[in-house]
XYZ file of C-alpha atoms in Angstrom:
445
model
C 1.164 36.009 26.282
C 4.839 36.851 25.822
C 5.748 34.114 28.287
C 3.672 31.610 26.278
C 5.388 32.566 23.026
C 8.793 32.252 24.620
C 7.855 28.835 25.966
C 6.792 27.733 22.482
C 10.046 29.062 20.991
C 12.052 27.174 23.652
C 10.308 23.856 22.799
C 10.879 24.405 19.137
C 14.570 25.331 19.532
C 15.266 22.450 21.931
C 13.699 19.860 19.566
C 15.462 21.377 16.507
C 18.785 21.147 18.336
C 18.122 17.462 19.207
C 17.126 16.667 15.569
C 20.261 18.243 14.135
C 22.564 16.753 16.765
C 20.867 13.302 16.316
C 20.196 13.134 20.061
C 16.450 13.024 19.592
C 14.761 9.725 20.310
C 12.347 8.579 17.609
C 9.223 6.523 17.904
C 7.303 4.755 15.076
C 3.886 3.261 15.702
C 3.082 0.357 13.358
C 5.866 -1.854 12.012
C 4.337 -2.899 8.695
C 5.032 -1.989 5.109
C 5.335 1.747 5.965
C 6.579 1.828 9.550
C 9.419 -0.695 9.503
C 11.285 0.871 6.509
C 10.807 4.253 8.049
C 12.076 3.042 11.427
C 15.107 1.450 9.828
C 15.999 4.610 7.840
C 15.703 6.754 10.915
C 18.054 4.408 12.811
C 20.491 4.400 9.836
C 20.409 8.253 9.963
C 21.884 7.994 13.486
C 18.840 8.195 15.734
C 17.814 5.894 18.488
C 14.448 4.453 17.373
C 11.713 2.625 19.260
C 9.170 0.770 17.120
C 5.700 0.081 18.568
C 3.341 -2.616 17.356
C 0.438 -4.509 18.945
C 1.449 -7.795 17.219
C 3.962 -9.598 19.417
C 5.347 -11.700 16.615
C 6.455 -8.528 14.730
C 8.026 -7.104 17.886
C 9.860 -10.350 18.465
C 11.130 -10.543 14.888
C 12.389 -7.022 14.864
C 14.217 -7.515 18.200
C 15.911 -10.631 16.831
C 16.912 -8.764 13.632
C 14.635 -10.884 11.457
C 13.213 -8.958 8.458
C 9.695 -9.523 7.065
C 9.314 -6.595 4.732
C 10.551 -6.792 1.186
C 11.581 -3.108 1.052
C 13.884 -3.502 3.991
C 17.432 -4.810 3.535
C 17.936 -7.810 5.826
C 21.384 -6.676 6.783
C 20.336 -3.106 7.499
C 17.743 -4.278 10.029
C 20.075 -6.636 11.736
C 22.841 -4.058 11.928
C 20.474 -1.428 13.437
C 19.183 -3.831 16.029
C 22.631 -5.253 16.961
C 23.963 -1.707 17.305
C 21.186 -0.815 19.771
C 19.777 1.929 17.498
C 16.527 0.048 16.856
C 14.289 -1.844 19.209
C 10.630 -2.784 19.194
C 8.015 -3.141 21.909
C 4.308 -3.456 22.558
C 4.587 -1.331 25.663
C 3.338 2.114 24.670
C 4.607 3.629 27.915
C 7.909 4.015 26.156
C 6.368 6.842 24.175
C 7.194 8.935 27.180
C 10.856 8.576 26.215
C 10.650 9.778 22.617
C 10.925 13.236 21.126
C 9.067 12.494 17.898
C 6.632 9.739 16.938
C 5.263 8.773 13.575
C 1.838 6.997 13.236
C 2.055 4.407 10.486
C -0.918 2.174 11.101
C -3.577 0.734 8.641
C -6.519 2.785 7.498
C -8.804 0.217 5.928
C -12.458 0.461 4.766
C -15.271 -1.054 6.730
C -17.982 -3.342 5.323
C -19.883 -0.258 4.244
C -16.855 1.129 2.207
C -16.413 3.820 4.868
C -13.086 4.882 6.456
C -12.094 2.878 9.496
C -9.824 5.242 11.404
C -9.889 3.194 14.646
C -6.139 2.363 14.367
C -5.247 6.041 13.992
C -7.576 6.987 16.803
C -6.204 4.358 19.150
C -2.647 5.301 18.357
C -3.402 9.009 19.098
C -4.989 7.927 22.366
C -1.890 5.990 23.398
C 0.314 8.939 22.508
C -1.872 11.288 24.587
C -1.270 9.229 27.628
C 2.450 9.973 27.407
C 2.517 13.256 25.471
C 5.005 15.794 26.828
C 6.096 19.350 25.924
C 8.337 19.597 22.908
C 7.104 16.380 21.270
C 6.460 16.121 17.464
C 3.735 13.810 16.269
C 3.505 12.957 12.547
C 0.619 11.059 10.983
C 1.774 9.074 7.963
C -1.245 6.746 7.471
C -3.186 7.534 4.281
C -6.529 8.998 5.213
C -9.172 11.569 4.257
C -8.483 15.338 4.316
C -9.052 16.681 7.783
C -8.078 13.660 9.792
C -4.962 15.282 11.443
C -6.784 18.361 12.651
C -10.272 16.921 13.212
C -9.368 13.610 14.749
C -5.789 13.483 16.043
C -5.358 17.109 17.183
C -8.403 17.061 19.573
C -7.255 13.793 21.115
C -3.793 15.175 21.798
C -5.085 18.553 23.061
C -7.469 16.768 25.476
C -4.347 16.472 27.663
C -4.356 20.263 28.148
C -1.254 20.685 26.026
C -1.687 23.140 23.003
C -0.636 22.239 19.474
C 1.966 24.542 18.064
C 2.965 25.763 21.570
C 3.435 22.701 23.775
C 3.677 20.058 21.141
C 3.933 19.902 17.357
C 1.734 18.003 14.877
C 2.019 17.389 11.134
C 0.895 15.091 8.330
C 3.366 13.497 5.968
C 1.923 10.852 3.668
C 3.721 7.576 3.065
C 4.873 6.838 -0.471
C 5.618 3.181 -0.435
C 5.707 1.234 -3.753
C 6.413 -2.369 -2.781
C 8.942 -3.969 -5.174
C 10.019 -0.673 -6.806
C 13.648 -1.092 -7.798
C 14.338 2.594 -8.106
C 12.380 4.437 -5.485
C 12.139 3.567 -1.756
C 11.643 5.262 1.544
C 15.066 6.762 1.481
C 15.031 8.549 -1.943
C 11.345 9.303 -2.557
C 10.400 13.007 -2.130
C 8.380 13.691 1.028
C 5.459 16.016 1.419
C 4.915 17.675 4.857
C 2.072 19.806 6.169
C 2.058 21.036 9.717
C -0.794 22.488 11.823
C 1.334 25.597 12.395
C 4.392 27.015 10.763
C 6.597 25.667 13.629
C 5.013 22.186 13.247
C 5.960 22.282 9.569
C 9.459 23.498 10.213
C 10.231 20.803 12.787
C 8.732 18.063 10.629
C 10.691 19.260 7.627
C 13.930 19.225 9.693
C 13.344 15.643 10.809
C 12.815 14.315 7.317
C 15.761 16.268 5.861
C 17.984 14.494 8.443
C 16.676 11.123 7.437
C 15.831 11.118 3.745
C 17.711 11.905 0.502
C 14.584 13.007 -1.429
C 13.175 16.536 -1.530
C 11.020 17.555 1.428
C 8.181 19.611 -0.016
C 6.327 21.678 2.570
C 2.667 22.574 1.977
C 0.417 25.040 3.834
C -1.587 22.622 5.955
C -2.138 18.957 6.917
C -5.345 18.974 4.862
C -3.376 19.820 1.650
C -0.915 17.022 2.334
C -3.780 14.573 3.046
C -5.567 15.612 -0.195
C -2.291 15.372 -2.173
C -1.943 11.776 -1.190
C -5.498 10.870 -2.021
C -5.087 12.677 -5.390
C -1.978 10.636 -6.236
C -3.769 7.385 -5.755
C -7.039 8.548 -7.302
C -5.086 9.580 -10.465
C -3.862 5.953 -10.817
C -7.252 4.460 -9.847
C -9.069 6.385 -12.586
C -6.464 5.786 -15.298
C -6.261 1.999 -14.536
C -10.081 1.919 -14.775
C -9.758 3.470 -18.243
C -7.238 0.821 -19.236
C -9.474 -1.885 -17.903
C -12.481 -0.564 -19.758
C -10.463 -0.403 -22.986
C -9.412 -4.026 -22.337
C -12.990 -5.125 -22.100
C -14.021 -3.265 -25.253
C -10.935 -4.402 -27.287
C -11.610 -7.984 -26.139
C -15.043 -7.772 -27.749
C -13.681 -6.131 -30.869
C -10.871 -8.628 -31.287
C -8.178 -5.882 -30.845
C -4.970 -6.413 -28.761
C -5.257 -3.696 -26.043
C -1.600 -4.134 -25.082
C -0.537 -3.290 -28.645
C -2.799 -0.307 -28.574
C -1.157 1.014 -25.371
C 2.306 0.353 -26.770
C 1.411 2.378 -29.814
C -0.005 5.227 -27.736
C 3.236 5.322 -25.646
C 5.055 6.568 -28.723
C 3.445 9.944 -28.283
C 6.070 12.082 -26.544
C 3.521 14.395 -24.713
C 0.059 14.206 -23.180
C -0.011 10.460 -22.573
C 1.022 8.265 -19.698
C 0.761 4.483 -19.998
C -1.461 2.555 -17.630
C -2.188 -1.124 -18.019
C -5.202 -3.336 -17.580
C -5.226 -6.420 -15.274
C -7.454 -8.778 -13.207
C -8.288 -6.002 -10.776
C -6.659 -3.639 -8.255
C -4.758 -4.640 -5.109
C -2.574 -3.296 -2.335
C -3.588 -0.962 0.444
C -3.633 2.296 -1.458
C -5.298 2.376 -4.864
C -8.364 0.146 -4.169
C -9.096 1.923 -0.849
C -7.837 5.490 -0.723
C -10.193 7.044 -3.349
C -13.168 5.917 -1.326
C -11.868 7.935 1.635
C -12.355 10.948 -0.622
C -15.816 9.988 -1.794
C -16.893 9.514 1.786
C -15.478 12.865 2.857
C -16.996 14.641 -0.209
C -20.520 13.740 0.959
C -20.007 16.009 3.933
C -19.878 18.851 1.443
C -22.874 17.586 -0.577
C -20.666 16.510 -3.444
C -20.597 13.142 -5.189
C -17.340 12.094 -6.845
C -18.944 10.374 -9.742
C -15.803 9.698 -11.742
C -14.119 8.089 -8.809
C -17.099 5.894 -8.007
C -17.407 4.818 -11.650
C -13.759 3.928 -11.853
C -14.249 1.890 -8.639
C -17.129 0.011 -10.287
C -14.994 -0.835 -13.331
C -11.940 -1.917 -11.348
C -13.939 -3.955 -8.846
C -15.705 -5.776 -11.735
C -12.505 -7.139 -13.233
C -12.247 -10.366 -11.182
C -15.720 -11.223 -12.320
C -14.758 -10.407 -15.843
C -11.687 -12.698 -15.593
C -13.859 -15.562 -14.238
C -16.400 -15.105 -17.045
C -13.498 -15.118 -19.576
C -12.253 -18.339 -18.019
C -15.723 -19.939 -18.305
C -16.081 -18.835 -21.996
C -12.648 -20.278 -22.910
C -13.400 -23.580 -21.236
C -16.744 -23.630 -23.055
C -15.023 -23.421 -26.430
C -13.288 -26.684 -25.390
C -16.678 -28.222 -24.471
C -15.877 -28.110 -20.754
C -17.919 -26.495 -17.982
C -16.346 -24.375 -15.367
C -17.858 -26.642 -12.763
C -15.348 -29.435 -12.100
C -12.574 -27.991 -14.235
C -9.062 -27.559 -12.876
C -8.028 -23.877 -12.987
C -4.331 -23.232 -12.388
C -3.724 -19.662 -11.194
C -0.170 -18.330 -11.487
C 0.366 -15.603 -8.823
C -1.414 -14.530 -5.670
C 0.339 -11.169 -4.891
C -1.345 -8.050 -6.250
C 1.734 -7.067 -8.313
C 4.893 -8.778 -9.600
C 7.841 -9.840 -7.523
C 6.404 -8.983 -4.060
C 4.891 -11.060 -1.263
C 1.994 -8.648 -0.524
C -1.451 -10.003 -1.214
C -3.416 -7.286 0.553
C -6.662 -6.654 -1.480
C -5.268 -8.768 -4.277
C -7.842 -9.384 -7.021
C -6.653 -12.983 -7.143
C -8.338 -13.589 -3.816
C -11.695 -12.581 -5.301
C -11.063 -14.705 -8.356
C -10.423 -17.727 -6.210
C -13.571 -17.095 -4.363
C -15.639 -16.744 -7.537
C -14.127 -19.848 -9.098
C -14.730 -21.980 -6.037
C -18.317 -20.726 -5.771
C -18.852 -21.957 -9.386
C -17.423 -25.352 -8.634
C -13.997 -25.140 -10.155
C -10.923 -26.865 -8.604
C -8.317 -24.104 -8.094
C -4.552 -24.699 -7.870
C -2.248 -21.782 -7.000
C 1.480 -21.073 -7.503
C 3.337 -18.143 -6.181
C 7.066 -18.209 -5.456
C 6.748 -15.330 -2.969
C 3.708 -16.571 -0.957
C 3.901 -20.193 0.275
C 0.549 -19.870 2.094
C -2.091 -17.299 2.786
C -5.372 -16.859 4.608
C -8.606 -15.639 3.026
C -12.124 -15.614 4.443
C -11.025 -17.872 7.300
C -9.545 -20.504 5.061
C -5.737 -21.276 4.693
C -4.523 -21.778 1.109
C -1.131 -23.287 0.223
C 0.578 -22.590 -3.000
C 2.568 -25.172 -5.011
C 5.621 -25.287 -7.229
C 5.094 -24.501 -10.885
C 5.723 -27.797 -12.753
C 5.183 -29.191 -16.267
C 2.859 -31.835 -14.887
C 0.528 -29.359 -13.171
C 0.408 -27.244 -16.321
C -0.384 -30.199 -18.504
C -3.033 -31.639 -16.178
C -4.930 -28.344 -15.710
C -7.865 -27.530 -17.919
C -6.799 -23.842 -18.056
C -3.745 -21.858 -16.830
C -4.301 -18.216 -15.866
C -1.404 -15.787 -15.440
C -2.825 -13.605 -12.690
C 0.494 -12.049 -11.460
C 3.457 -11.701 -13.750
C 6.289 -12.769 -11.342
C 9.742 -12.764 -12.923
C 10.479 -16.111 -11.278
C 7.839 -17.942 -13.365
C 9.274 -20.016 -16.221
C 7.246 -18.623 -19.056
C 8.970 -20.890 -21.576
C 7.625 -23.790 -19.567
C 4.241 -22.180 -19.256
C 4.069 -21.730 -23.071
C 5.150 -25.266 -23.813
C 3.059 -27.048 -21.307
C -0.218 -25.201 -20.926
C -3.253 -26.633 -22.729
C -5.314 -23.483 -22.560
C -3.754 -20.190 -21.400
C -5.355 -16.888 -20.334
C -2.762 -14.145 -19.781
C -4.130 -11.159 -17.798
C -0.764 -9.360 -17.662
C 0.720 -9.744 -21.130
C 3.471 -11.718 -19.420
C 3.965 -14.016 -22.456
C 5.007 -11.196 -24.697
C 8.272 -12.415 -26.250
C 7.793 -16.041 -25.300
C 6.470 -18.931 -27.343
C 2.745 -19.426 -26.738
C 0.491 -22.419 -26.772
C -1.971 -22.809 -29.643
C -4.826 -21.857 -27.348
C -3.495 -18.562 -26.022
C -5.630 -15.623 -25.019
C -4.963 -12.145 -23.690
C -7.263 -10.364 -21.216
């Protein structure tokens, strides 16, 4: 027993020394919106970093120093690659060379709105093949409470190594907000929860070496997992309230945006959330349903979360119905009308269209026979339901020739003066025209 404890202390001390001396080699699995920024920051902190991804084109782009993630500075990536501190590979045998590895892979929902943890599971299995004493594994993918200890830990311990003694395991949720001008991977506070006290201490030491933000340690991975779900559920529910208010205000002839701006003047007890055409991105439309799924294991139904999901998921249909009503006032049917959608991304000034409500709006419009034109300065083309769509440049001619223009994403690059001057009929789902001259037939969501 004493020998086992000494062995554990030796692994912990050795890894701590490597982290503080920057001699530890770092692995990051998944080079997407979470993994690539994290890999770059770890390399900038002075570590040698190996990024792993199953997509060869991402591996090739990283190794050539070509950036494809908006939250990464192009020059930072190129400098780290050219200096030899960052490289990418699809060969998972290189995991045997690293001292710590972070799992930053997708955690989508399946067709039944249930968690698909296959990417996490497959990553854990690859790590298990090359797991060695003294290694730290950190799961960063957003998931349901219990994933780290119920799914990842048994896979790693199937090797015969014991968590907390031979290797270390923790959960530290990503906090990526694409397009945020103030907070990024480097300066956003980090939450860490280890399986054991040593696991937490080592994970904390790693992130303190890499990040500027506070590292907040919690008592377990489950607490850290729940914390992440709670963050996104908070936004999910409050956005649903804003959307429901928008629907009601629309019927009552009240400007919901003016209502929210007035409510913001209260200096306590209120936080502004805004309506829109629906939710997008990886986190808010998906993460709360991880919790509803897990809650059923405990014979509990998260009614508020599920109701919020119904409201938010109904918004694309509400927008399409609004488009049809506005066209009808001009004696035009939706069938055969030209609908010009401005924006594809799920939020302004980014190129991320994952789960974007605009995709559903396009699908609904086309199903009802409308001709859809799309402009997005950040997304020249995209794929949806097996079809490739190309976006076009915003022009006066396209605005004037369209039966209705819809501002779906309020990108800063759009010329809203031009939109106001040239649109025949305009539906603004984002209050983007606030402060600009508007056409005679202008309507807010």
